[in-house]
Tab-separated table of C-alpha atoms in Angstrom:
chain	number	residue	atom	x	y	z
A	1	UNK	CA	5.080	23.945	-8.036
A	2	UNK	CA	6.899	22.768	-11.206
A	3	UNK	CA	10.323	21.266	-10.692
A	4	UNK	CA	11.933	22.999	-13.637
A	5	UNK	CA	12.651	26.563	-12.553
A	6	UNK	CA	14.112	28.703	-9.817
A	7	UNK	CA	12.694	30.788	-7.006
A	8	UNK	CA	13.565	34.262	-5.875
A	9	UNK	CA	16.029	34.346	-2.995
A	10	UNK	CA	13.336	34.850	-0.324
A	11	UNK	CA	9.852	33.735	-1.405
A	12	UNK	CA	6.794	35.809	-0.604
A	13	UNK	CA	4.142	34.419	1.775
A	14	UNK	CA	2.418	31.528	0.034
A	15	UNK	CA	5.331	31.015	-2.357
A	16	UNK	CA	7.573	28.748	-0.290
A	17	UNK	CA	8.496	25.533	-2.139
A	18	UNK	CA	7.396	23.294	0.742
A	19	UNK	CA	4.815	23.746	3.466
A	20	UNK	CA	4.358	25.246	5.965
A	21	UNK	CA	3.758	28.598	4.278
A	22	UNK	CA	3.681	30.510	7.575
A	23	UNK	CA	6.893	31.151	9.482
A	24	UNK	CA	7.726	28.519	12.101
A	25	UNK	CA	9.041	29.500	15.522
A	26	UNK	CA	12.780	28.908	15.697
A	27	UNK	CA	13.929	25.929	17.744
A	28	UNK	CA	17.412	24.615	18.497
A	29	UNK	CA	15.973	21.112	18.053
A	30	UNK	CA	15.083	21.784	14.420
A	31	UNK	CA	18.152	21.346	12.195
A	32	UNK	CA	18.768	22.475	8.599
A	33	UNK	CA	21.070	20.758	6.104
A	34	UNK	CA	21.290	21.507	2.401
A	35	UNK	CA	23.114	20.298	-0.665
A	36	UNK	CA	22.937	18.937	-4.196
A	37	UNK	CA	22.399	15.310	-3.091
A	38	UNK	CA	23.448	14.142	-6.543
A	39	UNK	CA	23.410	10.326	-6.229
A	40	UNK	CA	21.917	9.211	-2.935
A	41	UNK	CA	25.223	7.757	-1.711
A	42	UNK	CA	25.842	6.897	1.908
A	43	UNK	CA	27.966	10.009	2.488
A	44	UNK	CA	24.840	12.130	2.128
A	45	UNK	CA	22.947	9.792	4.437
A	46	UNK	CA	25.780	9.965	6.974
A	47	UNK	CA	25.586	13.754	7.063
A	48	UNK	CA	21.818	13.610	7.559
A	49	UNK	CA	22.167	11.014	10.311
A	50	UNK	CA	24.670	13.126	12.236
A	51	UNK	CA	22.532	16.226	11.769
A	52	UNK	CA	19.381	14.414	12.895
A	53	UNK	CA	21.108	13.335	16.098
A	54	UNK	CA	21.618	17.010	16.987
A	55	UNK	CA	17.882	17.711	17.148
A	56	UNK	CA	14.375	16.320	16.855
A	57	UNK	CA	13.587	17.369	13.271
A	58	UNK	CA	15.741	17.553	10.161
A	59	UNK	CA	14.832	19.936	7.343
A	60	UNK	CA	16.741	19.177	4.132
A	61	UNK	CA	17.195	21.865	1.469
A	62	UNK	CA	17.883	20.650	-2.074
A	63	UNK	CA	19.433	22.945	-4.675
A	64	UNK	CA	17.888	23.355	-8.119
A	65	UNK	CA	19.512	22.004	-11.287
A	66	UNK	CA	20.152	25.596	-12.399
A	67	UNK	CA	21.884	26.569	-9.148
A	68	UNK	CA	24.126	23.506	-9.318
A	69	UNK	CA	25.006	24.198	-12.953
A	70	UNK	CA	25.963	27.777	-12.123
A	71	UNK	CA	28.069	26.949	-9.079
A	72	UNK	CA	29.398	23.441	-9.593
A	73	UNK	CA	28.679	22.168	-13.071
A	74	UNK	CA	25.980	19.832	-14.371
A	75	UNK	CA	24.125	17.574	-11.965
A	76	UNK	CA	23.693	13.946	-12.994
A	77	UNK	CA	20.285	13.457	-11.408
A	78	UNK	CA	17.332	15.774	-11.936
A	79	UNK	CA	15.822	17.787	-9.106
A	80	UNK	CA	12.819	15.470	-9.007
A	81	UNK	CA	15.087	12.423	-8.731
A	82	UNK	CA	17.178	14.055	-6.019
A	83	UNK	CA	14.086	15.010	-4.030
A	84	UNK	CA	12.906	11.387	-4.161
A	85	UNK	CA	16.245	10.304	-2.705
A	86	UNK	CA	16.120	12.781	0.183
A	87	UNK	CA	12.461	11.984	0.907
A	88	UNK	CA	13.395	8.308	1.277
A	89	UNK	CA	16.104	8.879	3.884
A	90	UNK	CA	14.879	7.678	7.273
A	91	UNK	CA	16.350	10.706	9.093
A	92	UNK	CA	14.817	13.398	6.869
A	93	UNK	CA	11.702	15.115	8.278
A	94	UNK	CA	10.985	17.525	5.405
A	95	UNK	CA	12.495	18.140	1.965
A	96	UNK	CA	12.668	21.735	0.698
A	97	UNK	CA	13.442	22.064	-3.046
A	98	UNK	CA	15.026	25.176	-4.581
A	99	UNK	CA	17.051	25.937	-1.471
A	100	UNK	CA	19.578	28.685	-2.304
A	101	UNK	CA	23.099	27.492	-3.059
A	102	UNK	CA	24.466	30.008	-0.565
A	103	UNK	CA	22.557	29.188	2.608
A	104	UNK	CA	20.304	32.133	3.434
A	105	UNK	CA	19.179	33.000	6.951
A	106	UNK	CA	15.615	33.976	5.867
A	107	UNK	CA	15.133	30.404	4.612
A	108	UNK	CA	16.287	28.673	7.773
A	109	UNK	CA	14.315	31.193	9.854
A	110	UNK	CA	11.142	30.480	7.894
A	111	UNK	CA	11.396	26.728	8.545
A	112	UNK	CA	12.193	27.320	12.218
A	113	UNK	CA	15.766	26.026	12.222
A	114	UNK	CA	18.220	27.420	14.751
A	115	UNK	CA	21.275	25.703	13.318
A	116	UNK	CA	22.689	24.664	9.949
A	117	UNK	CA	24.832	21.533	9.789
A	118	UNK	CA	27.468	20.638	7.204
A	119	UNK	CA	30.489	18.386	6.897
A	120	UNK	CA	33.999	19.412	7.888
A	121	UNK	CA	34.899	20.567	4.385
A	122	UNK	CA	34.422	23.981	2.799
A	123	UNK	CA	31.846	24.317	0.016
A	124	UNK	CA	32.222	27.359	-2.226
A	125	UNK	CA	29.952	29.093	-4.720
A	126	UNK	CA	30.831	30.146	-8.259
A	127	UNK	CA	32.805	33.141	-6.967
A	128	UNK	CA	34.878	30.967	-4.659
A	129	UNK	CA	33.257	32.199	-1.449
A	130	UNK	CA	32.086	29.973	1.393
A	131	UNK	CA	28.462	28.909	0.898
A	132	UNK	CA	27.904	29.039	4.676
A	133	UNK	CA	29.473	32.423	5.344
A	134	UNK	CA	26.241	34.073	6.486
A	135	UNK	CA	25.180	31.390	8.965
A	136	UNK	CA	28.740	31.109	10.268
A	137	UNK	CA	28.822	34.848	10.912
A	138	UNK	CA	25.491	34.551	12.747
A	139	UNK	CA	26.864	31.778	14.987
A	140	UNK	CA	24.311	29.285	13.682
A	141	UNK	CA	26.613	26.732	12.056
A	142	UNK	CA	27.563	23.265	13.334
A	143	UNK	CA	30.116	20.882	11.826
A	144	UNK	CA	29.849	17.105	11.501
A	145	UNK	CA	32.435	14.685	10.177
A	146	UNK	CA	32.441	14.038	6.468
A	147	UNK	CA	32.145	10.354	5.534
A	148	UNK	CA	35.568	9.305	4.166
A	149	UNK	CA	36.067	7.690	0.782
A	150	UNK	CA	32.756	8.542	-0.870
A	151	UNK	CA	31.425	11.524	-2.790
A	152	UNK	CA	29.588	12.259	-6.009
A	153	UNK	CA	32.921	13.344	-7.504
A	154	UNK	CA	34.492	9.986	-6.536
A	155	UNK	CA	31.651	8.049	-8.159
A	156	UNK	CA	31.759	10.068	-11.381
A	157	UNK	CA	35.508	9.427	-11.466
A	158	UNK	CA	34.950	5.665	-11.222
A	159	UNK	CA	32.581	5.833	-14.182
A	160	UNK	CA	34.871	7.935	-16.351
A	161	UNK	CA	38.042	5.980	-15.535
A	162	UNK	CA	36.360	2.547	-15.469
A	163	UNK	CA	38.237	1.464	-12.327
A	164	UNK	CA	37.678	-1.654	-10.213
A	165	UNK	CA	39.772	-0.835	-7.175
A	166	UNK	CA	36.671	-0.304	-5.057
A	167	UNK	CA	35.486	-3.944	-5.310
A	168	UNK	CA	35.249	-5.991	-2.102
A	169	UNK	CA	35.945	-9.728	-2.245
A	170	UNK	CA	34.430	-10.662	1.138
A	171	UNK	CA	32.552	-8.073	3.185
A	172	UNK	CA	32.471	-10.196	6.340
A	173	UNK	CA	36.243	-10.758	6.203
A	174	UNK	CA	36.854	-7.058	5.502
A	175	UNK	CA	34.757	-6.086	8.534
A	176	UNK	CA	36.603	-8.664	10.637
A	177	UNK	CA	39.952	-7.138	9.631
A	178	UNK	CA	40.997	-10.258	7.749
A	179	UNK	CA	41.136	-8.644	4.300
A	180	UNK	CA	42.128	-5.290	2.889
A	181	UNK	CA	45.218	-3.153	2.584
A	182	UNK	CA	47.691	-2.130	5.258
A	183	UNK	CA	48.984	-3.773	8.421
A	184	UNK	CA	46.992	-6.088	10.682
A	185	UNK	CA	46.376	-3.169	13.032
A	186	UNK	CA	45.161	-0.928	10.208
A	187	UNK	CA	42.868	-3.624	8.803
A	188	UNK	CA	41.300	-4.286	12.195
A	189	UNK	CA	40.852	-0.562	12.817
A	190	UNK	CA	39.135	-0.199	9.441
A	191	UNK	CA	36.934	-3.197	10.228
A	192	UNK	CA	35.826	-1.589	13.504
A	193	UNK	CA	35.025	1.672	11.713
A	194	UNK	CA	33.012	-0.100	9.016
A	195	UNK	CA	31.095	-2.101	11.624
A	196	UNK	CA	30.280	0.982	13.691
A	197	UNK	CA	29.111	2.920	10.639
A	198	UNK	CA	26.847	0.049	9.641
A	199	UNK	CA	25.408	-0.054	13.161
A	200	UNK	CA	24.795	3.705	12.996
A	201	UNK	CA	22.986	3.399	9.660
A	202	UNK	CA	20.780	0.663	11.104
A	203	UNK	CA	19.353	3.120	13.664
A	204	UNK	CA	15.749	4.334	13.766
A	205	UNK	CA	14.375	7.687	12.582
A	206	UNK	CA	15.846	9.454	15.633
A	207	UNK	CA	19.309	8.100	14.857
A	208	UNK	CA	19.670	6.863	18.429
A	209	UNK	CA	17.914	3.485	18.740
A	210	UNK	CA	18.348	0.089	17.032
A	211	UNK	CA	15.959	-0.454	14.119
A	212	UNK	CA	17.137	-2.442	11.090
A	213	UNK	CA	18.597	-5.920	11.306
A	214	UNK	CA	21.608	-6.900	9.193
A	215	UNK	CA	22.481	-10.405	8.031
A	216	UNK	CA	24.938	-12.103	5.704
A	217	UNK	CA	24.245	-15.246	3.694
A	218	UNK	CA	26.410	-18.146	2.595
A	219	UNK	CA	25.547	-21.421	0.958
A	220	UNK	CA	26.375	-24.282	3.302
A	221	UNK	CA	28.344	-27.361	2.301
A	222	UNK	CA	26.595	-29.329	5.042
A	223	UNK	CA	23.676	-31.560	4.128
A	224	UNK	CA	20.745	-31.450	6.542
A	225	UNK	CA	18.498	-34.442	5.982
A	226	UNK	CA	17.901	-34.625	2.242
A	227	UNK	CA	19.051	-31.095	1.341
A	228	UNK	CA	21.677	-28.453	1.966
A	229	UNK	CA	20.708	-25.768	4.466
A	230	UNK	CA	21.596	-22.144	3.724
A	231	UNK	CA	23.449	-20.255	6.446
A	232	UNK	CA	22.268	-16.828	7.592
A	233	UNK	CA	24.573	-15.062	10.060
A	234	UNK	CA	23.381	-12.017	11.960
A	235	UNK	CA	25.696	-9.003	11.880
A	236	UNK	CA	23.525	-6.428	13.661
A	237	UNK	CA	20.580	-6.946	15.987
A	238	UNK	CA	17.669	-4.591	15.484
A	239	UNK	CA	13.929	-4.847	15.890
A	240	UNK	CA	12.740	-8.230	14.681
A	241	UNK	CA	9.356	-8.639	12.966
A	242	UNK	CA	6.336	-8.434	15.252
A	243	UNK	CA	3.329	-10.688	15.364
A	244	UNK	CA	1.153	-10.228	12.299
A	245	UNK	CA	3.675	-8.390	10.136
A	246	UNK	CA	4.081	-9.711	6.600
A	247	UNK	CA	7.662	-10.621	5.710
A	248	UNK	CA	8.408	-9.270	2.243
A	249	UNK	CA	11.622	-9.967	0.337
A	250	UNK	CA	13.215	-7.870	-2.399
A	251	UNK	CA	16.685	-8.258	-3.869
A	252	UNK	CA	19.056	-6.630	-6.319
A	253	UNK	CA	22.360	-4.936	-6.897
A	254	UNK	CA	21.016	-1.516	-5.842
A	255	UNK	CA	24.012	0.028	-7.607
A	256	UNK	CA	24.107	3.842	-7.553
A	257	UNK	CA	21.008	3.652	-5.360
A	258	UNK	CA	18.616	6.030	-7.056
A	259	UNK	CA	15.011	7.006	-7.695
A	260	UNK	CA	14.353	3.791	-9.649
A	261	UNK	CA	15.227	1.640	-6.631
A	262	UNK	CA	13.538	4.013	-4.200
A	263	UNK	CA	10.237	4.186	-6.066
A	264	UNK	CA	10.204	0.401	-6.356
A	265	UNK	CA	10.626	0.060	-2.585
A	266	UNK	CA	8.022	2.751	-1.933
A	267	UNK	CA	5.511	0.959	-4.146
A	268	UNK	CA	6.183	-2.344	-2.373
A	269	UNK	CA	5.419	-0.684	0.963
A	270	UNK	CA	2.360	1.058	-0.511
A	271	UNK	CA	0.882	-2.071	-2.094
A	272	UNK	CA	1.400	-4.066	1.105
A	273	UNK	CA	-0.161	-1.240	3.109
A	274	UNK	CA	-3.209	-1.142	0.837
A	275	UNK	CA	-3.644	-4.902	1.156
A	276	UNK	CA	-3.399	-4.630	4.953
A	277	UNK	CA	-6.008	-1.867	4.963
A	278	UNK	CA	-8.446	-4.072	3.055
A	279	UNK	CA	-7.887	-6.769	5.657
A	280	UNK	CA	-8.651	-4.395	8.539
A	281	UNK	CA	-5.123	-3.784	9.839
A	282	UNK	CA	-5.835	-0.076	10.421
A	283	UNK	CA	-9.286	-0.512	11.971
A	284	UNK	CA	-9.396	1.157	15.377
A	285	UNK	CA	-10.304	-1.949	17.372
A	286	UNK	CA	-7.503	-3.943	15.689
A	287	UNK	CA	-5.050	-1.116	16.263
A	288	UNK	CA	-6.081	-0.808	19.937
A	289	UNK	CA	-5.516	-4.537	20.416
A	290	UNK	CA	-1.993	-4.293	18.963
A	291	UNK	CA	-1.173	-1.448	21.331
A	292	UNK	CA	-2.543	-3.378	24.325
A	293	UNK	CA	-0.442	-6.417	23.431
A	294	UNK	CA	2.754	-4.618	22.389
A	295	UNK	CA	2.522	-1.206	24.121
A	296	UNK	CA	3.226	0.331	20.717
A	297	UNK	CA	1.682	0.231	17.257
A	298	UNK	CA	3.591	-0.833	14.156
A	299	UNK	CA	3.143	-1.179	10.426
A	300	UNK	CA	1.893	-4.244	8.567
A	301	UNK	CA	4.991	-4.991	6.488
A	302	UNK	CA	8.608	-5.885	7.258
A	303	UNK	CA	10.681	-5.451	4.090
A	304	UNK	CA	13.941	-7.396	3.828
A	305	UNK	CA	16.398	-6.487	1.044
A	306	UNK	CA	18.980	-8.904	-0.316
A	307	UNK	CA	22.127	-7.219	-1.702
A	308	UNK	CA	24.322	-9.116	-4.187
A	309	UNK	CA	28.127	-9.393	-3.983
A	310	UNK	CA	30.359	-7.308	-6.252
A	311	UNK	CA	31.630	-10.345	-8.158
A	312	UNK	CA	28.069	-11.588	-8.760
A	313	UNK	CA	27.039	-8.286	-10.346
A	314	UNK	CA	30.270	-8.005	-12.312
A	315	UNK	CA	29.855	-11.532	-13.701
A	316	UNK	CA	26.499	-10.492	-15.157
A	317	UNK	CA	27.136	-6.888	-16.164
A	318	UNK	CA	30.884	-6.820	-16.839
A	319	UNK	CA	33.000	-3.654	-17.271
A	320	UNK	CA	33.541	-2.114	-13.841
A	321	UNK	CA	30.044	-2.707	-12.499
A	322	UNK	CA	29.036	-2.315	-9.764
A	323	UNK	CA	30.123	1.326	-9.501
A	324	UNK	CA	29.516	1.124	-5.753
A	325	UNK	CA	30.911	-1.815	-3.788
A	326	UNK	CA	28.717	-4.050	-1.655
A	327	UNK	CA	29.367	-2.101	1.543
A	328	UNK	CA	28.462	1.220	-0.083
A	329	UNK	CA	25.370	-0.234	-1.731
A	330	UNK	CA	24.309	-1.895	1.514
A	331	UNK	CA	24.505	1.360	3.459
A	332	UNK	CA	22.433	3.104	0.786
A	333	UNK	CA	19.714	0.484	1.163
A	334	UNK	CA	20.027	0.445	4.953
A	335	UNK	CA	19.295	4.177	5.310
A	336	UNK	CA	16.075	3.928	3.277
A	337	UNK	CA	12.923	4.424	5.345
A	338	UNK	CA	11.106	1.512	3.651
A	339	UNK	CA	13.680	-1.109	4.701
A	340	UNK	CA	13.649	-3.108	7.957
A	341	UNK	CA	16.454	-5.607	7.315
A	342	UNK	CA	19.125	-6.378	4.741
A	343	UNK	CA	20.971	-9.546	3.795
A	344	UNK	CA	24.469	-9.076	2.405
A	345	UNK	CA	25.805	-11.481	-0.255
A	346	UNK	CA	22.274	-12.590	-1.149
A	347	UNK	CA	22.154	-15.068	-4.073
A	348	UNK	CA	21.229	-13.814	-7.529
A	349	UNK	CA	18.595	-16.550	-7.693
A	350	UNK	CA	16.564	-16.993	-4.484
A	351	UNK	CA	16.026	-20.754	-4.478
A	352	UNK	CA	13.443	-22.810	-2.577
A	353	UNK	CA	16.113	-23.606	0.016
A	354	UNK	CA	17.081	-19.957	0.453
A	355	UNK	CA	13.482	-18.815	0.873
A	356	UNK	CA	12.505	-21.658	3.201
A	357	UNK	CA	15.597	-21.122	5.407
A	358	UNK	CA	14.901	-17.376	5.644
A	359	UNK	CA	15.771	-15.882	9.087
A	360	UNK	CA	12.129	-14.974	9.760
A	361	UNK	CA	10.506	-17.956	8.077
A	362	UNK	CA	9.585	-18.150	4.400
A	363	UNK	CA	8.576	-14.686	3.112
A	364	UNK	CA	4.908	-14.072	2.386
A	365	UNK	CA	5.826	-12.154	-0.771
A	366	UNK	CA	8.826	-11.721	-3.072
A	367	UNK	CA	8.683	-8.539	-5.154
A	368	UNK	CA	10.403	-7.482	-8.350
A	369	UNK	CA	10.212	-4.282	-10.371
A	370	UNK	CA	8.510	-3.794	-13.739
A	371	UNK	CA	11.800	-3.858	-15.671
A	372	UNK	CA	15.060	-5.813	-15.681
A	373	UNK	CA	18.517	-4.313	-16.164
A	374	UNK	CA	19.834	-7.310	-18.105
A	375	UNK	CA	18.479	-9.978	-20.464
A	376	UNK	CA	18.361	-13.385	-18.785
A	377	UNK	CA	18.008	-16.878	-20.216
A	378	UNK	CA	16.383	-18.102	-16.999
A	379	UNK	CA	13.899	-16.773	-14.460
A	380	UNK	CA	15.645	-15.951	-11.142
A	381	UNK	CA	12.254	-15.883	-9.397
A	382	UNK	CA	11.035	-19.305	-10.521
A	383	UNK	CA	11.076	-20.655	-6.955
A	384	UNK	CA	9.048	-17.695	-5.689
A	385	UNK	CA	6.537	-18.232	-8.516
A	386	UNK	CA	6.250	-21.919	-7.707
A	387	UNK	CA	5.691	-21.072	-4.038
A	388	UNK	CA	2.939	-18.635	-5.057
A	389	UNK	CA	4.590	-15.616	-3.400
A	390	UNK	CA	5.975	-13.727	-6.408
A	391	UNK	CA	4.667	-10.180	-6.931
A	392	UNK	CA	5.545	-7.411	-9.362
A	393	UNK	CA	4.999	-3.712	-8.743
A	394	UNK	CA	3.254	-1.563	-11.314
A	395	UNK	CA	5.055	0.663	-13.803
A	396	UNK	CA	6.312	4.006	-12.512
A	397	UNK	CA	8.029	7.171	-13.740
A	398	UNK	CA	11.512	6.183	-12.498
A	399	UNK	CA	11.571	2.555	-13.651
A	400	UNK	CA	14.360	3.123	-16.199
A	401	UNK	CA	16.605	4.962	-13.739
A	402	UNK	CA	19.324	2.491	-12.763
A	403	UNK	CA	23.126	2.294	-12.732
A	404	UNK	CA	23.317	1.721	-16.483
A	405	UNK	CA	21.148	4.747	-17.233
A	406	UNK	CA	23.177	6.950	-14.894
A	407	UNK	CA	26.476	5.882	-16.459
A	408	UNK	CA	24.961	6.583	-19.897
A	409	UNK	CA	24.113	10.111	-18.760
A	410	UNK	CA	27.711	10.636	-17.716
A	411	UNK	CA	29.134	9.244	-20.942
A	412	UNK	CA	26.737	11.212	-23.172
A	413	UNK	CA	28.093	14.397	-21.633
A	414	UNK	CA	31.578	13.138	-20.850
A	415	UNK	CA	33.337	16.399	-21.723
A	416	UNK	CA	31.098	18.383	-19.392
A	417	UNK	CA	31.641	15.992	-16.502
A	418	UNK	CA	35.390	15.794	-17.098
A	419	UNK	CA	35.456	19.589	-16.948
A	420	UNK	CA	33.419	19.423	-13.756
A	421	UNK	CA	35.950	16.986	-12.287
A	422	UNK	CA	38.795	19.316	-13.295
A	423	UNK	CA	37.080	22.372	-11.837
A	424	UNK	CA	36.253	20.444	-8.694
A	425	UNK	CA	39.963	19.762	-8.304
A	426	UNK	CA	40.804	23.438	-8.756
A	427	UNK	CA	38.033	24.484	-6.385
A	428	UNK	CA	39.230	21.851	-3.947
A	429	UNK	CA	42.588	23.590	-3.686
A	430	UNK	CA	40.846	26.879	-2.887
A	431	UNK	CA	38.448	25.211	-0.461
A	432	UNK	CA	41.339	23.520	1.335
A	433	UNK	CA	43.125	26.857	1.633
A	434	UNK	CA	39.944	28.460	2.977
A	435	UNK	CA	39.593	25.652	5.494
A	436	UNK	CA	43.183	26.148	6.689
A	437	UNK	CA	42.616	29.895	6.878
A	438	UNK	CA	39.424	29.423	8.889
A	439	UNK	CA	41.137	27.004	11.270
A	440	UNK	CA	43.972	29.512	11.696
A	441	UNK	CA	41.560	32.323	12.447
A	442	UNK	CA	39.813	30.191	15.073
A	443	UNK	CA	43.205	29.365	16.562
A	444	UNK	CA	44.073	33.065	16.759
A	445	UNK	CA	40.749	33.787	18.461
A	446	UNK	CA	41.425	30.966	20.912
A	447	UNK	CA	44.869	32.371	21.676
A	448	UNK	CA	43.342	35.806	22.258
A	449	UNK	CA	40.773	34.232	24.602
A	450	UNK	CA	43.558	32.658	26.665
């Protein structure tokens, strides 16, 4: 089905935008969420994580460009780009494009979802009415907490206003409560919240069990033998690499984590998987042996992503880049289904020392994409080339989609997005009033029940 049109409100049999085409029996363990998912920021991932924890499957409806334009204003990312982002989230089971902007019961019935989940804010359509009014009336609506401090509107505002207030000087000190605004008590409380959220985002596809590992890096001033030894400190324990898995390293800013980054990571996983297949990894006898030895099977590749500090990116790109700070960018990478570990504050140039001191031993491959977002006078991957582990993924449709391209989209249509920001503010007043009204009505009902 082409990704450039709209569907009727309830498709006919055989016309649903995502399989299955036959109605699925309704289950309380199958959850529906929907939205624009413009920018794959960690607030979206947080909503999907909370929703996934309420059931065993998560069906994610994505609105069309036309529906967003009619109800909210122009989207920044195309439907195809937004679908790629949702597909890559570790907690998403199925992506359904063209989901109606006002959540329709026939759609959630078709995909077998008992409940619809949304954040604790009110979302309204072009007429100012609650987008979830029908499922709320049917008693099939559940609320999760909205992730504070991040939204598509916030990010667009940073681009338009060119602000730098979101930068983080030291992530480890911020998480320890040693940096930031407010009193000591407030800083430590914020640090606990940030640490818990990171731990949540490091969970597996069920949202309940440890999965990804999280590290930070710092260059040591101590000389070990004839060289300095890099220091890797573990922040979160997850599932370490298993015997036989190839350790693959990628790095970058991952600013405004988008389809360009996601497709790169997907291709890394695909190319490593194809190489493993040629070497017999998926042969039945080899697979049976892994299960006998480990009681579970596992994939052939363990992808580790290095995420650069805010000041490192800003020193190269200037202006107010990165648009997302290191914590926000790290969470975006952490929720991606292709990632098994991340290293915060990774160096811009992975040196011989860095690669040899790697937490899991020197990586078997270091990958880079087919394009670069900045002209460089030196090769950051010289050490990887000299070690014979450098790889480059093939060209792909999203290779030019990066933070710079996204900001250009905003600036090319600045008036439209400024109007969207203004309307969002006006709508926000109405949505807040609706939320207060709804809370009051529930309070009245509670009083009547007593």
